[in-house]
Amino acid sequence: MKAFLLAAGLGTRLKPLTDSVPKCLVPINGRPLMYYWLKLCEKHGVSDVLVNVHRFREQVEQFIRTNCFPVKIHLTYEDKLLGSGGTIKANQEFIKDENCFFIFFADNLTNANLQKLLAFHLSHGEILTIGLFPSDTPESCGIAELDHTGRVISFVEKPANPTSNLANAGIYVASPLILPAFPDQDFIDLGYDVLPRLVGRMYGYLVQDYLIDVGTWKNYKKAQVDARSLLL
């Protein structure tokens, strides 16, 4: 099983910390955020992870060199950011022989059970499963509406009038059959450019494990405390 770990974000909401450290390496309880992702991949049998980098790529390269993980790590440098979907499109050779693969947003901290997510994905046979969580601020998230079977019947990025509170968790399982839904452009955002095209062809999975976006100072500070007691 392979995974994309989308880690090239600028982390502007965490300035001034991210003026000198890439967001994917911000320390959480004494360890870089990426450490928790790679350990999660190791725990759930992910063999290969493609990580996109942008600013401070040397720090990411050094982190990989100086730490030993059973997971094979492939770094790809983006001189110009391609977006969450653009990275996948540009590196589609990475997953061409896979039946399915994971996509992770690296600015989250989670102990999600990836095996349960994968089992759910395989059970319904569609081309995408999107992890979801209930949000108190749905207008600031990508919001999915589900039917009684869990099929996504609408998806809107940052809706002015949300129809549900089920927000994109930044954790997916996808089939390579998803690729024709990617538009013919260099910068592609999954939430704006791809997921609305897949309404009716994807299912939502409620992530009931710990998950937090550490991209704000409030959540970053909370994650420092939470990580001490989590099984990460």
JSON list of C-alpha atoms in Angstrom, two decimals:
[
{"chain": "A", "resi": 1, "resn": "MET", "atom": "CA", "xyz": [0.00, 0.00, 0.00]},
{"chain": "A", "resi": 2, "resn": "LYS", "atom": "CA", "xyz": [1.28, 3.45, -0.91]},
{"chain": "A", "resi": 3, "resn": "ALA", "atom": "CA", "xyz": [0.42, 6.93, 0.33]},
{"chain": "A", "resi": 4, "resn": "PHE", "atom": "CA", "xyz": [0.80, 10.57, -0.61]},
{"chain": "A", "resi": 5, "resn": "LEU", "atom": "CA", "xyz": [1.75, 12.74, 2.37]},
{"chain": "A", "resi": 6, "resn": "LEU", "atom": "CA", "xyz": [1.01, 16.30, 1.26]},
{"chain": "A", "resi": 7, "resn": "ALA", "atom": "CA", "xyz": [3.50, 18.36, 3.24]},
{"chain": "A", "resi": 8, "resn": "ALA", "atom": "CA", "xyz": [4.50, 21.37, 1.14]},
{"chain": "A", "resi": 9, "resn": "GLY", "atom": "CA", "xyz": [2.16, 23.93, 2.70]},
{"chain": "A", "resi": 10, "resn": "LEU", "atom": "CA", "xyz": [3.57, 27.28, 3.82]},
{"chain": "A", "resi": 11, "resn": "GLY", "atom": "CA", "xyz": [2.04, 27.23, 7.28]},
{"chain": "A", "resi": 12, "resn": "THR", "atom": "CA", "xyz": [1.25, 30.93, 7.26]},
{"chain": "A", "resi": 13, "resn": "ARG", "atom": "CA", "xyz": [-1.12, 30.65, 10.24]},
{"chain": "A", "resi": 14, "resn": "LEU", "atom": "CA", "xyz": [1.74, 29.37, 12.41]},
{"chain": "A", "resi": 15, "resn": "LYS", "atom": "CA", "xyz": [4.09, 32.29, 11.82]},
{"chain": "A", "resi": 16, "resn": "PRO", "atom": "CA", "xyz": [6.63, 33.13, 13.17]},
{"chain": "A", "resi": 17, "resn": "LEU", "atom": "CA", "xyz": [7.37, 29.44, 13.90]},
{"chain": "A", "resi": 18, "resn": "THR", "atom": "CA", "xyz": [7.12, 28.55, 10.21]},
{"chain": "A", "resi": 19, "resn": "ASP", "atom": "CA", "xyz": [9.48, 31.36, 9.22]},
{"chain": "A", "resi": 20, "resn": "SER", "atom": "CA", "xyz": [12.32, 28.96, 9.99]},
{"chain": "A", "resi": 21, "resn": "VAL", "atom": "CA", "xyz": [10.74, 25.48, 10.10]},
{"chain": "A", "resi": 22, "resn": "PRO", "atom": "CA", "xyz": [8.54, 23.76, 7.49]},
{"chain": "A", "resi": 23, "resn": "LYS", "atom": "CA", "xyz": [5.04, 23.11, 8.75]},
{"chain": "A", "resi": 24, "resn": "CYS", "atom": "CA", "xyz": [5.47, 19.36, 8.39]},
{"chain": "A", "resi": 25, "resn": "LEU", "atom": "CA", "xyz": [8.35, 19.44, 10.90]},
{"chain": "A", "resi": 26, "resn": "VAL", "atom": "CA", "xyz": [6.87, 21.66, 13.61]},
{"chain": "A", "resi": 27, "resn": "PRO", "atom": "CA", "xyz": [7.53, 19.97, 16.95]},
{"chain": "A", "resi": 28, "resn": "ILE", "atom": "CA", "xyz": [4.67, 18.19, 18.70]},
{"chain": "A", "resi": 29, "resn": "ASN", "atom": "CA", "xyz": [5.58, 17.10, 22.21]},
{"chain": "A", "resi": 30, "resn": "GLY", "atom": "CA", "xyz": [9.25, 16.98, 21.25]},
{"chain": "A", "resi": 31, "resn": "ARG", "atom": "CA", "xyz": [8.92, 15.21, 17.90]},
{"chain": "A", "resi": 32, "resn": "PRO", "atom": "CA", "xyz": [8.38, 16.60, 14.37]},
{"chain": "A", "resi": 33, "resn": "LEU", "atom": "CA", "xyz": [4.83, 16.32, 13.06]},
{"chain": "A", "resi": 34, "resn": "MET", "atom": "CA", "xyz": [6.03, 14.18, 10.16]},
{"chain": "A", "resi": 35, "resn": "TYR", "atom": "CA", "xyz": [7.38, 11.63, 12.64]},
{"chain": "A", "resi": 36, "resn": "TYR", "atom": "CA", "xyz": [3.83, 10.83, 13.79]},
{"chain": "A", "resi": 37, "resn": "TRP", "atom": "CA", "xyz": [2.63, 10.39, 10.21]},
{"chain": "A", "resi": 38, "resn": "LEU", "atom": "CA", "xyz": [5.44, 8.00, 9.30]},
{"chain": "A", "resi": 39, "resn": "LYS", "atom": "CA", "xyz": [4.90, 5.97, 12.46]},
{"chain": "A", "resi": 40, "resn": "LEU", "atom": "CA", "xyz": [1.18, 5.78, 11.67]},
{"chain": "A", "resi": 41, "resn": "CYS", "atom": "CA", "xyz": [1.99, 4.54, 8.16]},
{"chain": "A", "resi": 42, "resn": "GLU", "atom": "CA", "xyz": [4.38, 1.97, 9.60]},
{"chain": "A", "resi": 43, "resn": "LYS", "atom": "CA", "xyz": [1.77, 0.76, 12.07]},
{"chain": "A", "resi": 44, "resn": "HIS", "atom": "CA", "xyz": [-0.85, 0.19, 9.37]},
{"chain": "A", "resi": 45, "resn": "GLY", "atom": "CA", "xyz": [1.30, -1.45, 6.75]},
{"chain": "A", "resi": 46, "resn": "VAL", "atom": "CA", "xyz": [1.96, 1.41, 4.33]},
{"chain": "A", "resi": 47, "resn": "SER", "atom": "CA", "xyz": [5.12, 0.47, 2.44]},
{"chain": "A", "resi": 48, "resn": "ASP", "atom": "CA", "xyz": [5.88, 3.62, 0.43]},
{"chain": "A", "resi": 49, "resn": "VAL", "atom": "CA", "xyz": [5.14, 7.29, 1.11]},
{"chain": "A", "resi": 50, "resn": "LEU", "atom": "CA", "xyz": [5.61, 10.12, -1.38]},
{"chain": "A", "resi": 51, "resn": "VAL", "atom": "CA", "xyz": [6.19, 13.43, 0.40]},
{"chain": "A", "resi": 52, "resn": "ASN", "atom": "CA", "xyz": [6.08, 16.73, -1.48]},
{"chain": "A", "resi": 53, "resn": "VAL", "atom": "CA", "xyz": [8.29, 19.54, -0.17]},
{"chain": "A", "resi": 54, "resn": "HIS", "atom": "CA", "xyz": [8.68, 23.22, -0.97]},
{"chain": "A", "resi": 55, "resn": "ARG", "atom": "CA", "xyz": [10.21, 25.65, 1.53]},
{"chain": "A", "resi": 56, "resn": "PHE", "atom": "CA", "xyz": [13.07, 24.40, 3.73]},
{"chain": "A", "resi": 57, "resn": "ARG", "atom": "CA", "xyz": [13.35, 21.15, 1.82]},
{"chain": "A", "resi": 58, "resn": "GLU", "atom": "CA", "xyz": [16.88, 20.67, 3.21]},
{"chain": "A", "resi": 59, "resn": "GLN", "atom": "CA", "xyz": [15.40, 20.31, 6.70]},
{"chain": "A", "resi": 60, "resn": "VAL", "atom": "CA", "xyz": [13.01, 17.62, 5.50]},
{"chain": "A", "resi": 61, "resn": "GLU", "atom": "CA", "xyz": [15.82, 15.82, 3.69]},
{"chain": "A", "resi": 62, "resn": "GLN", "atom": "CA", "xyz": [17.96, 15.90, 6.83]},
{"chain": "A", "resi": 63, "resn": "PHE", "atom": "CA", "xyz": [15.08, 14.59, 8.94]},
{"chain": "A", "resi": 64, "resn": "ILE", "atom": "CA", "xyz": [14.68, 11.63, 6.59]},
{"chain": "A", "resi": 65, "resn": "ARG", "atom": "CA", "xyz": [18.43, 10.95, 6.51]},
{"chain": "A", "resi": 66, "resn": "THR", "atom": "CA", "xyz": [18.85, 11.01, 10.27]},
{"chain": "A", "resi": 67, "resn": "ASN", "atom": "CA", "xyz": [15.83, 8.90, 11.18]},
{"chain": "A", "resi": 68, "resn": "CYS", "atom": "CA", "xyz": [15.21, 5.26, 10.37]},
{"chain": "A", "resi": 69, "resn": "PHE", "atom": "CA", "xyz": [11.72, 4.23, 9.26]},
{"chain": "A", "resi": 70, "resn": "PRO", "atom": "CA", "xyz": [10.68, 0.90, 7.73]},
{"chain": "A", "resi": 71, "resn": "VAL", "atom": "CA", "xyz": [8.51, 2.92, 5.35]},
{"chain": "A", "resi": 72, "resn": "LYS", "atom": "CA", "xyz": [10.25, 3.82, 2.07]},
{"chain": "A", "resi": 73, "resn": "ILE", "atom": "CA", "xyz": [10.11, 7.60, 1.62]},
{"chain": "A", "resi": 74, "resn": "HIS", "atom": "CA", "xyz": [10.10, 9.33, -1.76]},
{"chain": "A", "resi": 75, "resn": "LEU", "atom": "CA", "xyz": [10.64, 13.10, -1.70]},
{"chain": "A", "resi": 76, "resn": "THR", "atom": "CA", "xyz": [9.49, 15.31, -4.54]},
{"chain": "A", "resi": 77, "resn": "TYR", "atom": "CA", "xyz": [10.43, 18.98, -4.63]},
{"chain": "A", "resi": 78, "resn": "GLU", "atom": "CA", "xyz": [7.99, 21.59, -5.92]},
{"chain": "A", "resi": 79, "resn": "ASP", "atom": "CA", "xyz": [9.68, 24.81, -6.93]},
{"chain": "A", "resi": 80, "resn": "LYS", "atom": "CA", "xyz": [6.17, 26.14, -7.48]},
{"chain": "A", "resi": 81, "resn": "LEU", "atom": "CA", "xyz": [3.34, 24.72, -5.38]},
{"chain": "A", "resi": 82, "resn": "LEU", "atom": "CA", "xyz": [1.07, 22.41, -7.36]},
{"chain": "A", "resi": 83, "resn": "GLY", "atom": "CA", "xyz": [-1.81, 22.13, -4.87]},
{"chain": "A", "resi": 84, "resn": "SER", "atom": "CA", "xyz": [-3.09, 19.01, -3.15]},
{"chain": "A", "resi": 85, "resn": "GLY", "atom": "CA", "xyz": [-4.41, 17.55, -6.39]},
{"chain": "A", "resi": 86, "resn": "GLY", "atom": "CA", "xyz": [-1.60, 18.86, -8.56]},
{"chain": "A", "resi": 87, "resn": "THR", "atom": "CA", "xyz": [0.97, 16.87, -6.59]},
{"chain": "A", "resi": 88, "resn": "ILE", "atom": "CA", "xyz": [-0.98, 13.66, -7.15]},
{"chain": "A", "resi": 89, "resn": "LYS", "atom": "CA", "xyz": [-1.43, 14.34, -10.85]},
{"chain": "A", "resi": 90, "resn": "ALA", "atom": "CA", "xyz": [2.25, 15.20, -11.33]},
{"chain": "A", "resi": 91, "resn": "ASN", "atom": "CA", "xyz": [3.32, 11.99, -9.56]},
{"chain": "A", "resi": 92, "resn": "GLN", "atom": "CA", "xyz": [0.70, 9.57, -10.84]},
{"chain": "A", "resi": 93, "resn": "GLU", "atom": "CA", "xyz": [3.40, 7.10, -11.90]},
{"chain": "A", "resi": 94, "resn": "PHE", "atom": "CA", "xyz": [3.93, 6.49, -8.17]},
{"chain": "A", "resi": 95, "resn": "ILE", "atom": "CA", "xyz": [0.56, 4.72, -7.89]},
{"chain": "A", "resi": 96, "resn": "LYS", "atom": "CA", "xyz": [0.00, 3.43, -11.42]},
{"chain": "A", "resi": 97, "resn": "ASP", "atom": "CA", "xyz": [0.17, -0.24, -10.38]},
{"chain": "A", "resi": 98, "resn": "GLU", "atom": "CA", "xyz": [-1.85, 0.15, -7.17]},
{"chain": "A", "resi": 99, "resn": "ASN", "atom": "CA", "xyz": [-5.45, -0.93, -6.71]},
{"chain": "A", "resi": 100, "resn": "CYS", "atom": "CA", "xyz": [-5.86, 1.88, -4.19]},
{"chain": "A", "resi": 101, "resn": "PHE", "atom": "CA", "xyz": [-3.74, 4.30, -2.18]},
{"chain": "A", "resi": 102, "resn": "PHE", "atom": "CA", "xyz": [-3.94, 6.74, 0.73]},
{"chain": "A", "resi": 103, "resn": "ILE", "atom": "CA", "xyz": [-3.82, 10.54, 0.58]},
{"chain": "A", "resi": 104, "resn": "PHE", "atom": "CA", "xyz": [-2.94, 12.40, 3.78]},
{"chain": "A", "resi": 105, "resn": "PHE", "atom": "CA", "xyz": [-2.78, 16.11, 4.61]},
{"chain": "A", "resi": 106, "resn": "ALA", "atom": "CA", "xyz": [0.36, 16.41, 6.73]},
{"chain": "A", "resi": 107, "resn": "ASP", "atom": "CA", "xyz": [-0.86, 19.40, 8.75]},
{"chain": "A", "resi": 108, "resn": "ASN", "atom": "CA", "xyz": [-3.10, 17.10, 10.79]},
{"chain": "A", "resi": 109, "resn": "LEU", "atom": "CA", "xyz": [-2.19, 15.07, 13.86]},
{"chain": "A", "resi": 110, "resn": "THR", "atom": "CA", "xyz": [-4.13, 11.82, 14.14]},
{"chain": "A", "resi": 111, "resn": "ASN", "atom": "CA", "xyz": [-4.08, 8.24, 15.34]},
{"chain": "A", "resi": 112, "resn": "ALA", "atom": "CA", "xyz": [-6.74, 7.20, 12.82]},
{"chain": "A", "resi": 113, "resn": "ASN", "atom": "CA", "xyz": [-7.18, 3.48, 12.25]},
{"chain": "A", "resi": 114, "resn": "LEU", "atom": "CA", "xyz": [-6.14, 3.29, 8.61]},
{"chain": "A", "resi": 115, "resn": "GLN", "atom": "CA", "xyz": [-6.97, -0.40, 8.37]},
{"chain": "A", "resi": 116, "resn": "LYS", "atom": "CA", "xyz": [-10.61, 0.28, 9.25]},
{"chain": "A", "resi": 117, "resn": "LEU", "atom": "CA", "xyz": [-10.70, 3.09, 6.72]},
{"chain": "A", "resi": 118, "resn": "LEU", "atom": "CA", "xyz": [-9.24, 0.83, 4.04]},
{"chain": "A", "resi": 119, "resn": "ALA", "atom": "CA", "xyz": [-11.68, -1.99, 4.86]},
{"chain": "A", "resi": 120, "resn": "PHE", "atom": "CA", "xyz": [-14.59, 0.42, 4.52]},
{"chain": "A", "resi": 121, "resn": "HIS", "atom": "CA", "xyz": [-13.28, 1.65, 1.18]},
{"chain": "A", "resi": 122, "resn": "LEU", "atom": "CA", "xyz": [-12.95, -1.88, -0.18]},
{"chain": "A", "resi": 123, "resn": "SER", "atom": "CA", "xyz": [-16.45, -2.74, 1.01]},
{"chain": "A", "resi": 124, "resn": "HIS", "atom": "CA", "xyz": [-18.25, -0.20, -1.18]},
{"chain": "A", "resi": 125, "resn": "GLY", "atom": "CA", "xyz": [-16.19, -0.43, -4.38]},
{"chain": "A", "resi": 126, "resn": "GLU", "atom": "CA", "xyz": [-16.28, 3.23, -5.39]},
{"chain": "A", "resi": 127, "resn": "ILE", "atom": "CA", "xyz": [-13.22, 5.21, -6.51]},
{"chain": "A", "resi": 128, "resn": "LEU", "atom": "CA", "xyz": [-12.81, 7.37, -3.39]},
{"chain": "A", "resi": 129, "resn": "THR", "atom": "CA", "xyz": [-13.44, 7.36, 0.32]},
{"chain": "A", "resi": 130, "resn": "ILE", "atom": "CA", "xyz": [-13.13, 10.67, 2.13]},
{"chain": "A", "resi": 131, "resn": "GLY", "atom": "CA", "xyz": [-12.52, 10.81, 5.88]},
{"chain": "A", "resi": 132, "resn": "LEU", "atom": "CA", "xyz": [-14.93, 13.15, 7.66]},
{"chain": "A", "resi": 133, "resn": "PHE", "atom": "CA", "xyz": [-15.32, 14.65, 11.12]},
{"chain": "A", "resi": 134, "resn": "PRO", "atom": "CA", "xyz": [-18.04, 16.83, 12.72]},
{"chain": "A", "resi": 135, "resn": "SER", "atom": "CA", "xyz": [-16.94, 20.46, 12.67]},
{"chain": "A", "resi": 136, "resn": "ASP", "atom": "CA", "xyz": [-18.12, 23.36, 14.85]},
{"chain": "A", "resi": 137, "resn": "THR", "atom": "CA", "xyz": [-17.19, 25.76, 12.03]},
{"chain": "A", "resi": 138, "resn": "PRO", "atom": "CA", "xyz": [-18.43, 24.09, 8.83]},
{"chain": "A", "resi": 139, "resn": "GLU", "atom": "CA", "xyz": [-18.28, 27.32, 6.85]},
{"chain": "A", "resi": 140, "resn": "SER", "atom": "CA", "xyz": [-14.47, 27.19, 7.09]},
{"chain": "A", "resi": 141, "resn": "CYS", "atom": "CA", "xyz": [-14.15, 23.58, 5.87]},
{"chain": "A", "resi": 142, "resn": "GLY", "atom": "CA", "xyz": [-14.90, 21.36, 2.91]},
{"chain": "A", "resi": 143, "resn": "ILE", "atom": "CA", "xyz": [-18.35, 19.99, 3.73]},
{"chain": "A", "resi": 144, "resn": "ALA", "atom": "CA", "xyz": [-19.90, 16.74, 2.57]},
{"chain": "A", "resi": 145, "resn": "GLU", "atom": "CA", "xyz": [-23.53, 15.67, 2.69]},
{"chain": "A", "resi": 146, "resn": "LEU", "atom": "CA", "xyz": [-24.23, 11.92, 2.78]},
{"chain": "A", "resi": 147, "resn": "ASP", "atom": "CA", "xyz": [-27.22, 9.78, 1.96]},
{"chain": "A", "resi": 148, "resn": "HIS", "atom": "CA", "xyz": [-28.36, 6.95, 4.23]},
{"chain": "A", "resi": 149, "resn": "THR", "atom": "CA", "xyz": [-25.74, 4.57, 2.79]},
{"chain": "A", "resi": 150, "resn": "GLY", "atom": "CA", "xyz": [-22.80, 6.93, 3.32]},
{"chain": "A", "resi": 151, "resn": "ARG", "atom": "CA", "xyz": [-22.51, 7.96, -0.33]},
{"chain": "A", "resi": 152, "resn": "VAL", "atom": "CA", "xyz": [-21.52, 11.61, -0.80]},
{"chain": "A", "resi": 153, "resn": "ILE", "atom": "CA", "xyz": [-24.39, 13.47, -2.46]},
{"chain": "A", "resi": 154, "resn": "SER", "atom": "CA", "xyz": [-22.85, 16.95, -2.24]},
{"chain": "A", "resi": 155, "resn": "PHE", "atom": "CA", "xyz": [-19.47, 18.49, -1.51]},
{"chain": "A", "resi": 156, "resn": "VAL", "atom": "CA", "xyz": [-18.74, 22.21, -1.20]},
{"chain": "A", "resi": 157, "resn": "GLU", "atom": "CA", "xyz": [-15.47, 23.79, -0.12]},
{"chain": "A", "resi": 158, "resn": "LYS", "atom": "CA", "xyz": [-16.04, 26.47, 2.55]},
{"chain": "A", "resi": 159, "resn": "PRO", "atom": "CA", "xyz": [-19.79, 26.86, 1.90]},
{"chain": "A", "resi": 160, "resn": "ALA", "atom": "CA", "xyz": [-21.55, 30.08, 2.89]},
{"chain": "A", "resi": 161, "resn": "ASN", "atom": "CA", "xyz": [-24.60, 28.02, 3.91]},
{"chain": "A", "resi": 162, "resn": "PRO", "atom": "CA", "xyz": [-23.43, 24.53, 4.98]},
{"chain": "A", "resi": 163, "resn": "THR", "atom": "CA", "xyz": [-25.90, 21.69, 4.50]},
{"chain": "A", "resi": 164, "resn": "SER", "atom": "CA", "xyz": [-24.14, 19.54, 7.11]},
{"chain": "A", "resi": 165, "resn": "ASN", "atom": "CA", "xyz": [-21.27, 19.72, 9.59]},
{"chain": "A", "resi": 166, "resn": "LEU", "atom": "CA", "xyz": [-19.32, 16.77, 8.16]},
{"chain": "A", "resi": 167, "resn": "ALA", "atom": "CA", "xyz": [-15.93, 18.23, 7.28]},
{"chain": "A", "resi": 168, "resn": "ASN", "atom": "CA", "xyz": [-13.08, 16.94, 5.17]},
{"chain": "A", "resi": 169, "resn": "ALA", "atom": "CA", "xyz": [-10.53, 15.31, 7.50]},
{"chain": "A", "resi": 170, "resn": "GLY", "atom": "CA", "xyz": [-7.69, 15.33, 4.96]},
{"chain": "A", "resi": 171, "resn": "ILE", "atom": "CA", "xyz": [-7.52, 11.53, 4.94]},
{"chain": "A", "resi": 172, "resn": "TYR", "atom": "CA", "xyz": [-8.58, 9.58, 1.84]},
{"chain": "A", "resi": 173, "resn": "VAL", "atom": "CA", "xyz": [-8.40, 6.20, 0.16]},
{"chain": "A", "resi": 174, "resn": "ALA", "atom": "CA", "xyz": [-8.51, 6.44, -3.63]},
{"chain": "A", "resi": 175, "resn": "SER", "atom": "CA", "xyz": [-8.35, 4.29, -6.73]},
{"chain": "A", "resi": 176, "resn": "PRO", "atom": "CA", "xyz": [-6.17, 5.42, -9.65]},
{"chain": "A", "resi": 177, "resn": "LEU", "atom": "CA", "xyz": [-9.52, 5.67, -11.48]},
{"chain": "A", "resi": 178, "resn": "ILE", "atom": "CA", "xyz": [-9.85, 9.02, -9.72]},
{"chain": "A", "resi": 179, "resn": "LEU", "atom": "CA", "xyz": [-7.29, 10.61, -12.04]},
{"chain": "A", "resi": 180, "resn": "PRO", "atom": "CA", "xyz": [-9.61, 11.40, -14.99]},
{"chain": "A", "resi": 181, "resn": "ALA", "atom": "CA", "xyz": [-11.51, 13.72, -12.62]},
{"chain": "A", "resi": 182, "resn": "PHE", "atom": "CA", "xyz": [-8.44, 15.95, -12.28]},
{"chain": "A", "resi": 183, "resn": "PRO", "atom": "CA", "xyz": [-8.74, 19.05, -14.50]},
{"chain": "A", "resi": 184, "resn": "ASP", "atom": "CA", "xyz": [-6.12, 19.88, -17.13]},
{"chain": "A", "resi": 185, "resn": "GLN", "atom": "CA", "xyz": [-4.25, 22.56, -15.20]},
{"chain": "A", "resi": 186, "resn": "ASP", "atom": "CA", "xyz": [-1.03, 22.78, -13.19]},
{"chain": "A", "resi": 187, "resn": "PHE", "atom": "CA", "xyz": [-2.43, 23.91, -9.83]},
{"chain": "A", "resi": 188, "resn": "ILE", "atom": "CA", "xyz": [-5.19, 21.61, -8.62]},
{"chain": "A", "resi": 189, "resn": "ASP", "atom": "CA", "xyz": [-6.90, 21.81, -5.24]},
{"chain": "A", "resi": 190, "resn": "LEU", "atom": "CA", "xyz": [-8.71, 18.62, -4.23]},
{"chain": "A", "resi": 191, "resn": "GLY", "atom": "CA", "xyz": [-11.46, 20.44, -2.37]},
{"chain": "A", "resi": 192, "resn": "TYR", "atom": "CA", "xyz": [-12.27, 22.99, -5.04]},
{"chain": "A", "resi": 193, "resn": "ASP", "atom": "CA", "xyz": [-11.31, 21.25, -8.27]},
{"chain": "A", "resi": 194, "resn": "VAL", "atom": "CA", "xyz": [-11.73, 17.49, -7.81]},
{"chain": "A", "resi": 195, "resn": "LEU", "atom": "CA", "xyz": [-14.11, 16.45, -5.03]},
{"chain": "A", "resi": 196, "resn": "PRO", "atom": "CA", "xyz": [-17.18, 18.28, -6.41]},
{"chain": "A", "resi": 197, "resn": "ARG", "atom": "CA", "xyz": [-16.68, 16.30, -9.65]},
{"chain": "A", "resi": 198, "resn": "LEU", "atom": "CA", "xyz": [-16.84, 13.03, -7.70]},
{"chain": "A", "resi": 199, "resn": "VAL", "atom": "CA", "xyz": [-20.19, 13.57, -6.00]},
{"chain": "A", "resi": 200, "resn": "GLY", "atom": "CA", "xyz": [-22.08, 10.29, -6.32]},
{"chain": "A", "resi": 201, "resn": "ARG", "atom": "CA", "xyz": [-18.85, 8.33, -6.84]},
{"chain": "A", "resi": 202, "resn": "MET", "atom": "CA", "xyz": [-17.36, 8.58, -3.35]},
{"chain": "A", "resi": 203, "resn": "TYR", "atom": "CA", "xyz": [-18.29, 7.59, 0.17]},
{"chain": "A", "resi": 204, "resn": "GLY", "atom": "CA", "xyz": [-17.77, 9.36, 3.46]},
{"chain": "A", "resi": 205, "resn": "TYR", "atom": "CA", "xyz": [-16.13, 7.68, 6.45]},
{"chain": "A", "resi": 206, "resn": "LEU", "atom": "CA", "xyz": [-16.53, 9.21, 9.90]},
{"chain": "A", "resi": 207, "resn": "VAL", "atom": "CA", "xyz": [-13.12, 9.30, 11.59]},
{"chain": "A", "resi": 208, "resn": "GLN", "atom": "CA", "xyz": [-13.85, 8.50, 15.21]},
{"chain": "A", "resi": 209, "resn": "ASP", "atom": "CA", "xyz": [-10.21, 8.53, 16.33]},
{"chain": "A", "resi": 210, "resn": "TYR", "atom": "CA", "xyz": [-8.22, 11.56, 17.43]},
{"chain": "A", "resi": 211, "resn": "LEU", "atom": "CA", "xyz": [-7.69, 14.15, 14.69]},
{"chain": "A", "resi": 212, "resn": "ILE", "atom": "CA", "xyz": [-6.72, 17.81, 14.84]},
{"chain": "A", "resi": 213, "resn": "ASP", "atom": "CA", "xyz": [-5.49, 20.36, 12.29]},
{"chain": "A", "resi": 214, "resn": "VAL", "atom": "CA", "xyz": [-2.38, 21.82, 13.91]},
{"chain": "A", "resi": 215, "resn": "GLY", "atom": "CA", "xyz": [-2.27, 24.70, 11.43]},
{"chain": "A", "resi": 216, "resn": "THR", "atom": "CA", "xyz": [-3.52, 27.30, 13.94]},
{"chain": "A", "resi": 217, "resn": "TRP", "atom": "CA", "xyz": [-1.84, 28.39, 17.15]},
{"chain": "A", "resi": 218, "resn": "LYS", "atom": "CA", "xyz": [-4.87, 27.37, 19.21]},
{"chain": "A", "resi": 219, "resn": "ASN", "atom": "CA", "xyz": [-4.87, 23.82, 17.83]},
{"chain": "A", "resi": 220, "resn": "TYR", "atom": "CA", "xyz": [-1.09, 23.61, 17.81]},
{"chain": "A", "resi": 221, "resn": "LYS", "atom": "CA", "xyz": [-0.98, 24.30, 21.55]},
{"chain": "A", "resi": 222, "resn": "LYS", "atom": "CA", "xyz": [-3.79, 21.81, 22.17]},
{"chain": "A", "resi": 223, "resn": "ALA", "atom": "CA", "xyz": [-1.95, 19.13, 20.20]},
{"chain": "A", "resi": 224, "resn": "GLN", "atom": "CA", "xyz": [1.12, 19.57, 22.41]},
{"chain": "A", "resi": 225, "resn": "VAL", "atom": "CA", "xyz": [-0.96, 18.53, 25.42]},
{"chain": "A", "resi": 226, "resn": "ASP", "atom": "CA", "xyz": [-3.00, 15.84, 23.67]},
{"chain": "A", "resi": 227, "resn": "ALA", "atom": "CA", "xyz": [0.06, 14.07, 22.23]},
{"chain": "A", "resi": 228, "resn": "ARG", "atom": "CA", "xyz": [1.32, 13.25, 25.72]},
{"chain": "A", "resi": 229, "resn": "SER", "atom": "CA", "xyz": [-1.53, 10.85, 26.36]},
{"chain": "A", "resi": 230, "resn": "LEU", "atom": "CA", "xyz": [-2.40, 9.64, 22.87]},
{"chain": "A", "resi": 231, "resn": "LEU", "atom": "CA", "xyz": [-1.25, 6.31, 21.49]},
{"chain": "A", "resi": 232, "resn": "LEU", "atom": "CA", "xyz": [0.70, 7.86, 18.61]}
]
